PDB file of C-alpha atoms and ligand atoms in Angstrom:
ATOM      1  CA  UNK Z   1      99.884 167.710 161.978  1.00  0.00           C
ATOM      2  CA  UNK Z   2     102.131 167.135 158.944  1.00  0.00           C
ATOM      3  CA  UNK Z   3     103.152 169.379 156.037  1.00  0.00           C
ATOM      4  CA  UNK Z   4     103.579 166.728 153.341  1.00  0.00           C
ATOM      5  CA  UNK Z   5     105.411 168.886 150.792  1.00  0.00           C
ATOM      6  CA  UNK Z   6     107.976 171.623 151.410  1.00  0.00           C
ATOM      7  CA  UNK Z   7     111.382 172.672 150.064  1.00  0.00           C
ATOM      8  CA  UNK Z   8     113.288 173.361 153.261  1.00  0.00           C
ATOM      9  CA  UNK Z   9     116.541 174.260 151.461  1.00  0.00           C
ATOM     10  CA  UNK Z  10     114.904 177.455 150.214  1.00  0.00           C
ATOM     11  CA  UNK Z  11     113.527 178.482 153.639  1.00  0.00           C
ATOM     12  CA  UNK Z  12     115.159 180.590 156.382  1.00  0.00           C
ATOM     13  CA  UNK Z  13     116.449 179.049 159.608  1.00  0.00           C
ATOM     14  CA  UNK Z  14     113.605 180.690 161.563  1.00  0.00           C
ATOM     15  CA  UNK Z  15     111.048 178.582 159.681  1.00  0.00           C
ATOM     16  CA  UNK Z  16     112.587 175.436 161.168  1.00  0.00           C
ATOM     17  CA  UNK Z  17     111.817 176.738 164.669  1.00  0.00           C
ATOM     18  CA  UNK Z  18     108.243 177.520 163.621  1.00  0.00           C
ATOM     19  CA  UNK Z  19     107.743 174.140 161.916  1.00  0.00           C
ATOM     20  CA  UNK Z  20     109.117 172.324 164.979  1.00  0.00           C
ATOM     21  CA  UNK Z  21     106.472 174.071 167.103  1.00  0.00           C
ATOM     22  CA  UNK Z  22     103.604 173.170 164.743  1.00  0.00           C
ATOM     23  CA  UNK Z  23     104.269 169.860 163.005  1.00  0.00           C
ATOM     24  CA  UNK Z  24     104.738 166.229 164.028  1.00  0.00           C
ATOM     25  CA  UNK Z  25     106.931 166.039 160.940  1.00  0.00           C
ATOM     26  CA  UNK Z  26     107.451 167.596 157.499  1.00  0.00           C
ATOM     27  CA  UNK Z  27     108.565 166.105 154.181  1.00  0.00           C
ATOM     28  CA  UNK Z  28     111.050 168.077 152.102  1.00  0.00           C
ATOM     29  CA  UNK Z  29     111.490 167.363 148.396  1.00  0.00           C
ATOM     30  CA  UNK Z  30     114.194 167.699 145.781  1.00  0.00           C
ATOM     31  CA  UNK Z  31     113.290 170.395 143.255  1.00  0.00           C
ATOM     32  CA  UNK Z  32     114.847 172.902 140.852  1.00  0.00           C
ATOM     33  CA  UNK Z  33     116.942 175.347 142.910  1.00  0.00           C
ATOM     34  CA  UNK Z  34     119.642 175.524 140.224  1.00  0.00           C
ATOM     35  CA  UNK Z  35     120.173 174.889 136.569  1.00  0.00           C
ATOM     36  CA  UNK Z  36     121.588 171.368 136.757  1.00  0.00           C
ATOM     37  CA  UNK Z  37     124.597 171.859 134.472  1.00  0.00           C
ATOM     38  CA  UNK Z  38     125.807 168.378 135.308  1.00  0.00           C
ATOM     39  CA  UNK Z  39     124.657 165.270 137.184  1.00  0.00           C
ATOM     40  CA  UNK Z  40     127.102 166.222 139.976  1.00  0.00           C
ATOM     41  CA  UNK Z  41     125.239 169.500 140.607  1.00  0.00           C
ATOM     42  CA  UNK Z  42     122.068 167.468 141.096  1.00  0.00           C
ATOM     43  CA  UNK Z  43     123.888 165.190 143.569  1.00  0.00           C
ATOM     44  CA  UNK Z  44     125.116 168.288 145.445  1.00  0.00           C
ATOM     45  CA  UNK Z  45     121.458 169.329 145.750  1.00  0.00           C
ATOM     46  CA  UNK Z  46     120.539 165.888 147.148  1.00  0.00           C
ATOM     47  CA  UNK Z  47     123.525 165.965 149.556  1.00  0.00           C
ATOM     48  CA  UNK Z  48     122.463 169.352 150.846  1.00  0.00           C
ATOM     49  CA  UNK Z  49     118.977 168.032 151.620  1.00  0.00           C
ATOM     50  CA  UNK Z  50     120.199 164.806 153.230  1.00  0.00           C
ATOM     51  CA  UNK Z  51     123.151 166.196 155.145  1.00  0.00           C
ATOM     52  CA  UNK Z  52     122.559 169.901 155.857  1.00  0.00           C
ATOM     53  CA  UNK Z  53     118.769 170.250 155.890  1.00  0.00           C
ATOM     54  CA  UNK Z  54     117.901 167.158 157.932  1.00  0.00           C
ATOM     55  CA  UNK Z  55     120.615 168.096 160.437  1.00  0.00           C
ATOM     56  CA  UNK Z  56     119.256 171.674 160.689  1.00  0.00           C
ATOM     57  CA  UNK Z  57     115.794 170.250 161.353  1.00  0.00           C
ATOM     58  CA  UNK Z  58     117.169 167.904 164.028  1.00  0.00           C
ATOM     59  CA  UNK Z  59     118.882 170.801 165.812  1.00  0.00           C
ATOM     60  CA  UNK Z  60     115.516 172.529 166.043  1.00  0.00           C
ATOM     61  CA  UNK Z  61     113.666 169.437 167.243  1.00  0.00           C
ATOM     62  CA  UNK Z  62     111.850 169.094 163.911  1.00  0.00           C
ATOM     63  CA  UNK Z  63     111.347 165.636 162.419  1.00  0.00           C
ATOM     64  CA  UNK Z  64     111.998 165.943 158.699  1.00  0.00           C
ATOM     65  CA  UNK Z  65     112.007 163.271 156.013  1.00  0.00           C
ATOM     66  CA  UNK Z  66     113.122 163.645 152.407  1.00  0.00           C
ATOM     67  CA  UNK Z  67     112.006 162.670 148.937  1.00  0.00           C
ATOM     68  CA  UNK Z  68     114.758 162.654 146.340  1.00  0.00           C
ATOM     69  CA  UNK Z  69     114.329 162.685 142.581  1.00  0.00           C
ATOM     70  CA  UNK Z  70     114.865 164.563 139.337  1.00  0.00           C
ATOM     71  CA  UNK Z  71     112.368 167.418 138.964  1.00  0.00           C
ATOM     72  CA  UNK Z  72     111.265 167.976 135.353  1.00  0.00           C
ATOM     73  CA  UNK Z  73     112.642 171.551 135.474  1.00  0.00           C
ATOM     74  CA  UNK Z  74     116.036 170.341 136.722  1.00  0.00           C
ATOM     75  CA  UNK Z  75     117.099 167.587 134.340  1.00  0.00           C
ATOM     76  CA  UNK Z  76     120.881 167.199 133.973  1.00  0.00           C
ATOM     77  CA  UNK Z  77     122.689 165.448 131.121  1.00  0.00           C
ATOM     78  CA  UNK Z  78     124.255 161.994 131.593  1.00  0.00           C
ATOM     79  CA  UNK Z  79     122.069 160.664 134.381  1.00  0.00           C
ATOM     80  CA  UNK Z  80     123.641 157.700 136.182  1.00  0.00           C
ATOM     81  CA  UNK Z  81     120.667 155.624 137.335  1.00  0.00           C
ATOM     82  CA  UNK Z  82     122.807 153.359 139.536  1.00  0.00           C
ATOM     83  CA  UNK Z  83     124.009 156.386 141.493  1.00  0.00           C
ATOM     84  CA  UNK Z  84     120.448 157.697 141.626  1.00  0.00           C
ATOM     85  CA  UNK Z  85     119.294 154.350 143.060  1.00  0.00           C
ATOM     86  CA  UNK Z  86     122.027 154.500 145.706  1.00  0.00           C
ATOM     87  CA  UNK Z  87     120.631 157.896 146.777  1.00  0.00           C
ATOM     88  CA  UNK Z  88     117.113 156.472 147.026  1.00  0.00           C
ATOM     89  CA  UNK Z  89     118.513 153.998 149.584  1.00  0.00           C
ATOM     90  CA  UNK Z  90     120.082 156.664 151.835  1.00  0.00           C
ATOM     91  CA  UNK Z  91     118.994 157.289 155.402  1.00  0.00           C
ATOM     92  CA  UNK Z  92     116.171 159.818 155.676  1.00  0.00           C
ATOM     93  CA  UNK Z  93     114.830 159.142 152.153  1.00  0.00           C
ATOM     94  CA  UNK Z  94     111.215 157.978 152.260  1.00  0.00           C
ATOM     95  CA  UNK Z  95     110.227 158.430 148.629  1.00  0.00           C
ATOM     96  CA  UNK Z  96     111.033 159.481 145.079  1.00  0.00           C
ATOM     97  CA  UNK Z  97     110.115 163.090 144.335  1.00  0.00           C
ATOM     98  CA  UNK Z  98     109.302 165.462 143.261  1.00  0.00           C
ATOM     99  CA  UNK Z  99     109.378 164.097 139.778  1.00  0.00           C
ATOM    100  CA  UNK Z 100     106.834 164.564 136.999  1.00  0.00           C
ATOM    101  CA  UNK Z 101     106.264 166.440 133.781  1.00  0.00           C
ATOM    102  CA  UNK Z 102     106.427 170.147 132.963  1.00  0.00           C
ATOM    103  CA  UNK Z 103     106.367 170.502 129.169  1.00  0.00           C
ATOM    104  CA  UNK Z 104     105.930 166.818 128.277  1.00  0.00           C
ATOM    105  CA  UNK Z 105     109.046 166.608 126.085  1.00  0.00           C
ATOM    106  CA  UNK Z 106     110.278 163.150 125.085  1.00  0.00           C
ATOM    107  CA  UNK Z 107     113.251 163.534 127.427  1.00  0.00           C
ATOM    108  CA  UNK Z 108     111.044 164.536 130.388  1.00  0.00           C
ATOM    109  CA  UNK Z 109     108.741 161.565 129.814  1.00  0.00           C
ATOM    110  CA  UNK Z 110     111.629 159.094 129.569  1.00  0.00           C
ATOM    111  CA  UNK Z 111     113.260 160.347 132.796  1.00  0.00           C
ATOM    112  CA  UNK Z 112     109.920 160.455 134.602  1.00  0.00           C
ATOM    113  CA  UNK Z 113     109.050 156.866 133.649  1.00  0.00           C
ATOM    114  CA  UNK Z 114     112.550 155.596 134.484  1.00  0.00           C
ATOM    115  CA  UNK Z 115     112.251 157.045 137.982  1.00  0.00           C
ATOM    116  CA  UNK Z 116     108.757 155.619 138.567  1.00  0.00           C
ATOM    117  CA  UNK Z 117     110.041 152.213 137.400  1.00  0.00           C
ATOM    118  CA  UNK Z 118     112.933 152.373 139.893  1.00  0.00           C
ATOM    119  CA  UNK Z 119     110.519 153.423 142.660  1.00  0.00           C
ATOM    120  CA  UNK Z 120     108.302 150.466 141.753  1.00  0.00           C
ATOM    121  CA  UNK Z 121     111.274 148.101 141.841  1.00  0.00           C
ATOM    122  CA  UNK Z 122     112.334 149.523 145.244  1.00  0.00           C
ATOM    123  CA  UNK Z 123     108.727 149.789 146.499  1.00  0.00           C
ATOM    124  CA  UNK Z 124     109.136 153.486 147.353  1.00  0.00           C
ATOM    125  CA  UNK Z 125     106.351 156.099 147.416  1.00  0.00           C
ATOM    126  CA  UNK Z 126     106.342 158.591 144.518  1.00  0.00           C
ATOM    127  CA  UNK Z 127     105.531 162.312 144.534  1.00  0.00           C
ATOM    128  CA  UNK Z 128     104.478 163.639 141.121  1.00  0.00           C
ATOM    129  CA  UNK Z 129     104.546 167.335 140.289  1.00  0.00           C
ATOM    130  CA  UNK Z 130     101.996 168.950 137.971  1.00  0.00           C
ATOM    131  CA  UNK Z 131     102.821 172.390 136.508  1.00  0.00           C
ATOM    132  CA  UNK Z 132     100.940 175.684 136.745  1.00  0.00           C
ATOM    133  CA  UNK Z 133     100.587 176.007 132.973  1.00  0.00           C
ATOM    134  CA  UNK Z 134      98.654 173.491 130.865  1.00  0.00           C
ATOM    135  CA  UNK Z 135      97.822 171.635 134.086  1.00  0.00           C
ATOM    136  CA  UNK Z 136      94.910 169.649 132.691  1.00  0.00           C
ATOM    137  CA  UNK Z 137      96.807 168.547 129.575  1.00  0.00           C
ATOM    138  CA  UNK Z 138      99.927 167.599 131.570  1.00  0.00           C
ATOM    139  CA  UNK Z 139      97.828 165.740 134.177  1.00  0.00           C
ATOM    140  CA  UNK Z 140      96.319 163.610 131.385  1.00  0.00           C
ATOM    141  CA  UNK Z 141      99.783 162.971 129.944  1.00  0.00           C
ATOM    142  CA  UNK Z 142     101.027 161.847 133.377  1.00  0.00           C
ATOM    143  CA  UNK Z 143      98.098 159.426 133.715  1.00  0.00           C
ATOM    144  CA  UNK Z 144      98.578 158.018 130.216  1.00  0.00           C
ATOM    145  CA  UNK Z 145     102.293 157.508 130.767  1.00  0.00           C
ATOM    146  CA  UNK Z 146     101.792 155.874 134.171  1.00  0.00           C
ATOM    147  CA  UNK Z 147      99.301 153.536 132.493  1.00  0.00           C
ATOM    148  CA  UNK Z 148     102.116 152.147 130.291  1.00  0.00           C
ATOM    149  CA  UNK Z 149     103.903 150.814 133.412  1.00  0.00           C
ATOM    150  CA  UNK Z 150     101.040 148.454 134.426  1.00  0.00           C
ATOM    151  CA  UNK Z 151     101.327 149.417 138.108  1.00  0.00           C
ATOM    152  CA  UNK Z 152      99.611 147.297 140.756  1.00  0.00           C
ATOM    153  CA  UNK Z 153      96.761 148.757 142.808  1.00  0.00           C
ATOM    154  CA  UNK Z 154      98.953 148.482 145.895  1.00  0.00           C
ATOM    155  CA  UNK Z 155     101.712 150.560 144.275  1.00  0.00           C
ATOM    156  CA  UNK Z 156      99.270 153.144 142.860  1.00  0.00           C
ATOM    157  CA  UNK Z 157      98.263 153.876 146.447  1.00  0.00           C
ATOM    158  CA  UNK Z 158     101.892 154.868 147.107  1.00  0.00           C
ATOM    159  CA  UNK Z 159     101.722 157.633 144.491  1.00  0.00           C
ATOM    160  CA  UNK Z 160     100.565 161.205 145.039  1.00  0.00           C
ATOM    161  CA  UNK Z 161      99.744 163.544 142.159  1.00  0.00           C
ATOM    162  CA  UNK Z 162     100.637 166.974 143.529  1.00  0.00           C
ATOM    163  CA  UNK Z 163      99.099 170.430 143.260  1.00  0.00           C
ATOM    164  CA  UNK Z 164      95.682 169.259 142.063  1.00  0.00           C
ATOM    165  CA  UNK Z 165      92.940 171.802 141.342  1.00  0.00           C
ATOM    166  CA  UNK Z 166      89.151 171.796 141.099  1.00  0.00           C
ATOM    167  CA  UNK Z 167      89.701 171.282 137.351  1.00  0.00           C
ATOM    168  CA  UNK Z 168      92.125 168.334 137.593  1.00  0.00           C
ATOM    169  CA  UNK Z 169      90.415 166.409 140.425  1.00  0.00           C
ATOM    170  CA  UNK Z 170      87.619 165.184 138.086  1.00  0.00           C
ATOM    171  CA  UNK Z 171      90.329 163.875 135.688  1.00  0.00           C
ATOM    172  CA  UNK Z 172      92.032 162.032 138.566  1.00  0.00           C
ATOM    173  CA  UNK Z 173      89.085 160.891 140.640  1.00  0.00           C
ATOM    174  CA  UNK Z 174      88.581 157.545 138.888  1.00  0.00           C
ATOM    175  CA  UNK Z 175      92.206 156.543 139.461  1.00  0.00           C
ATOM    176  CA  UNK Z 176      93.687 155.101 142.664  1.00  0.00           C
ATOM    177  CA  UNK Z 177      96.350 157.766 143.203  1.00  0.00           C
ATOM    178  CA  UNK Z 178      96.523 160.098 146.190  1.00  0.00           C
ATOM    179  CA  UNK Z 179      96.015 163.785 145.501  1.00  0.00           C
ATOM    180  CA  UNK Z 180      98.094 166.626 146.955  1.00  0.00           C
ATOM    181  CA  UNK Z 181      96.235 169.785 148.024  1.00  0.00           C
ATOM    182  CA  UNK Z 182      98.707 172.666 147.974  1.00  0.00           C
ATOM    183  CA  UNK Z 183      97.573 175.831 149.744  1.00  0.00           C
ATOM    184  CA  UNK Z 184      99.862 178.498 148.387  1.00  0.00           C
ATOM    185  CA  UNK Z 185      99.420 181.841 146.585  1.00  0.00           C
ATOM    186  CA  UNK Z 186      98.824 181.009 142.889  1.00  0.00           C
ATOM    187  CA  UNK Z 187      97.681 177.470 143.793  1.00  0.00           C
ATOM    188  CA  UNK Z 188      94.748 176.607 146.116  1.00  0.00           C
ATOM    189  CA  UNK Z 189      93.176 178.828 148.788  1.00  0.00           C
ATOM    190  CA  UNK Z 190      91.691 177.413 152.001  1.00  0.00           C
ATOM    191  CA  UNK Z 191      88.284 178.208 150.467  1.00  0.00           C
ATOM    192  CA  UNK Z 192      89.127 175.925 147.517  1.00  0.00           C
ATOM    193  CA  UNK Z 193      90.113 173.154 149.967  1.00  0.00           C
ATOM    194  CA  UNK Z 194      86.807 173.632 151.790  1.00  0.00           C
ATOM    195  CA  UNK Z 195      84.889 173.180 148.517  1.00  0.00           C
ATOM    196  CA  UNK Z 196      86.999 170.139 147.561  1.00  0.00           C
ATOM    197  CA  UNK Z 197      86.589 168.270 150.869  1.00  0.00           C
ATOM    198  CA  UNK Z 198      82.888 169.146 150.869  1.00  0.00           C
ATOM    199  CA  UNK Z 199      82.487 167.436 147.492  1.00  0.00           C
ATOM    200  CA  UNK Z 200      84.952 164.545 147.555  1.00  0.00           C
ATOM    201  CA  UNK Z 201      85.839 161.808 150.054  1.00  0.00           C
ATOM    202  CA  UNK Z 202      88.843 162.907 152.139  1.00  0.00           C
ATOM    203  CA  UNK Z 203      90.657 159.547 152.122  1.00  0.00           C
ATOM    204  CA  UNK Z 204      93.101 160.346 149.283  1.00  0.00           C
ATOM    205  CA  UNK Z 205      94.019 163.992 149.979  1.00  0.00           C
ATOM    206  CA  UNK Z 206      97.367 165.153 151.406  1.00  0.00           C
ATOM    207  CA  UNK Z 207      97.493 168.786 152.564  1.00  0.00           C
ATOM    208  CA  UNK Z 208     100.674 170.828 152.127  1.00  0.00           C
ATOM    209  CA  UNK Z 209     102.167 174.299 151.679  1.00  0.00           C
ATOM    210  CA  UNK Z 210     104.872 173.638 149.022  1.00  0.00           C
ATOM    211  CA  UNK Z 211     106.842 176.269 150.959  1.00  0.00           C
ATOM    212  CA  UNK Z 212     109.766 177.292 148.778  1.00  0.00           C
ATOM    213  CA  UNK Z 213     111.363 180.458 147.371  1.00  0.00           C
ATOM    214  CA  UNK Z 214     108.103 181.134 145.472  1.00  0.00           C
ATOM    215  CA  UNK Z 215     105.427 183.086 147.418  1.00  0.00           C
ATOM    216  CA  UNK Z 216     104.470 180.638 150.197  1.00  0.00           C
ATOM    217  CA  UNK Z 217     102.923 180.443 153.641  1.00  0.00           C
ATOM    218  CA  UNK Z 218     104.646 178.152 156.104  1.00  0.00           C
ATOM    219  CA  UNK Z 219     101.444 178.307 158.191  1.00  0.00           C
ATOM    220  CA  UNK Z 220      99.112 177.277 155.383  1.00  0.00           C
ATOM    221  CA  UNK Z 221      98.425 173.740 156.706  1.00  0.00           C
ATOM    222  CA  UNK Z 222      97.413 174.814 160.255  1.00  0.00           C
ATOM    223  CA  UNK Z 223      95.572 177.899 158.918  1.00  0.00           C
ATOM    224  CA  UNK Z 224      93.611 175.747 156.461  1.00  0.00           C
ATOM    225  CA  UNK Z 225      92.818 173.240 159.221  1.00  0.00           C
ATOM    226  CA  UNK Z 226      91.386 175.956 161.473  1.00  0.00           C
ATOM    227  CA  UNK Z 227      89.428 177.559 158.610  1.00  0.00           C
ATOM    228  CA  UNK Z 228      87.919 174.158 157.716  1.00  0.00           C
ATOM    229  CA  UNK Z 229      86.979 173.635 161.355  1.00  0.00           C
ATOM    230  CA  UNK Z 230      85.333 177.078 161.534  1.00  0.00           C
ATOM    231  CA  UNK Z 231      83.258 176.148 158.471  1.00  0.00           C
ATOM    232  CA  UNK Z 232      82.007 172.952 160.111  1.00  0.00           C
ATOM    233  CA  UNK Z 233      84.265 170.313 158.534  1.00  0.00           C
ATOM    234  CA  UNK Z 234      84.651 167.412 160.986  1.00  0.00           C
ATOM    235  CA  UNK Z 235      87.821 166.760 162.954  1.00  0.00           C
ATOM    236  CA  UNK Z 236      88.147 163.318 161.372  1.00  0.00           C
ATOM    237  CA  UNK Z 237      88.250 164.804 157.846  1.00  0.00           C
ATOM    238  CA  UNK Z 238      90.765 167.480 158.907  1.00  0.00           C
ATOM    239  CA  UNK Z 239      92.934 164.857 160.607  1.00  0.00           C
ATOM    240  CA  UNK Z 240      92.812 162.615 157.530  1.00  0.00           C
ATOM    241  CA  UNK Z 241      94.075 165.296 155.134  1.00  0.00           C
ATOM    242  CA  UNK Z 242      96.569 166.942 157.500  1.00  0.00           C
ATOM    243  CA  UNK Z 243      98.062 163.821 159.096  1.00  0.00           C
ATOM    244  CA  UNK Z 244      96.707 160.296 158.618  1.00  0.00           C
ATOM    245  CA  UNK Z 245      96.755 160.029 154.816  1.00  0.00           C
ATOM    246  CA  UNK Z 246     100.410 161.099 154.702  1.00  0.00           C
ATOM    247  CA  UNK Z 247     101.365 158.637 157.466  1.00  0.00           C
ATOM    248  CA  UNK Z 248      99.633 155.843 155.550  1.00  0.00           C
ATOM    249  CA  UNK Z 249     101.035 156.667 152.111  1.00  0.00           C
ATOM    250  CA  UNK Z 250     104.648 157.003 153.297  1.00  0.00           C
ATOM    251  CA  UNK Z 251     104.317 154.347 156.013  1.00  0.00           C
ATOM    252  CA  UNK Z 252     105.738 156.824 158.549  1.00  0.00           C
ATOM    253  CA  UNK Z 253     106.635 155.654 162.031  1.00  0.00           C
ATOM    254  CA  UNK Z 254     105.528 158.666 164.073  1.00  0.00           C
TER     255      UNK Z 254
HETATM  256 ZN1  LIG Y 301     107.211 171.405 145.288  1.00  0.00          ZN
END
């Protein structure tokens, strides 16, 4: 089982022991733990993930990969894209994320598209955040902006639009992107996931907890899996959303 989206730098040490006992691997993502007063503060955040967090996971026997990128709520001034690219090449980095849009300002859109373009050039998977507020509007904006990059079908399959809801799935269903199902207070419940996988083909869904400093449940992936099983969802569907789709999208060797 895999938790495809967490923020390990905001979790206690004890969670690493728990995750090691439950998961084949987890993927931690860069986010907005601080106001990024300068580009260097952002790099310190990346360094902490790549040096401290991955090491902490290793000590606990937990396999952890990282996605690195500029979150729309953590945009610094004077971004050096060459330095950013050098971070995308570092050991342990398997994708660009989480990036995306929050308020759809011109600056956010420019930085979002620049990062997707670099990911495309480097053939790296991309994890795209959608916000809690104005989710449907922002989801449409993300799709329209991605459209301007003329991405290949092959590359679109390396992109996941995160934190989808029953309202945004219909907007996204005709695209080729993967869709992240986040079971977390204020996002989806396991009942919502049950309704979603009962109505849509499971092949593009990635289950996760988005465990962070916001109210979260580190057990939400295994709890959702057992609740789906109790409601009669087949093992192959549960395995697809809680393991196989993530392995395929990120080309994980586990
Ligand atoms: Zn997140």
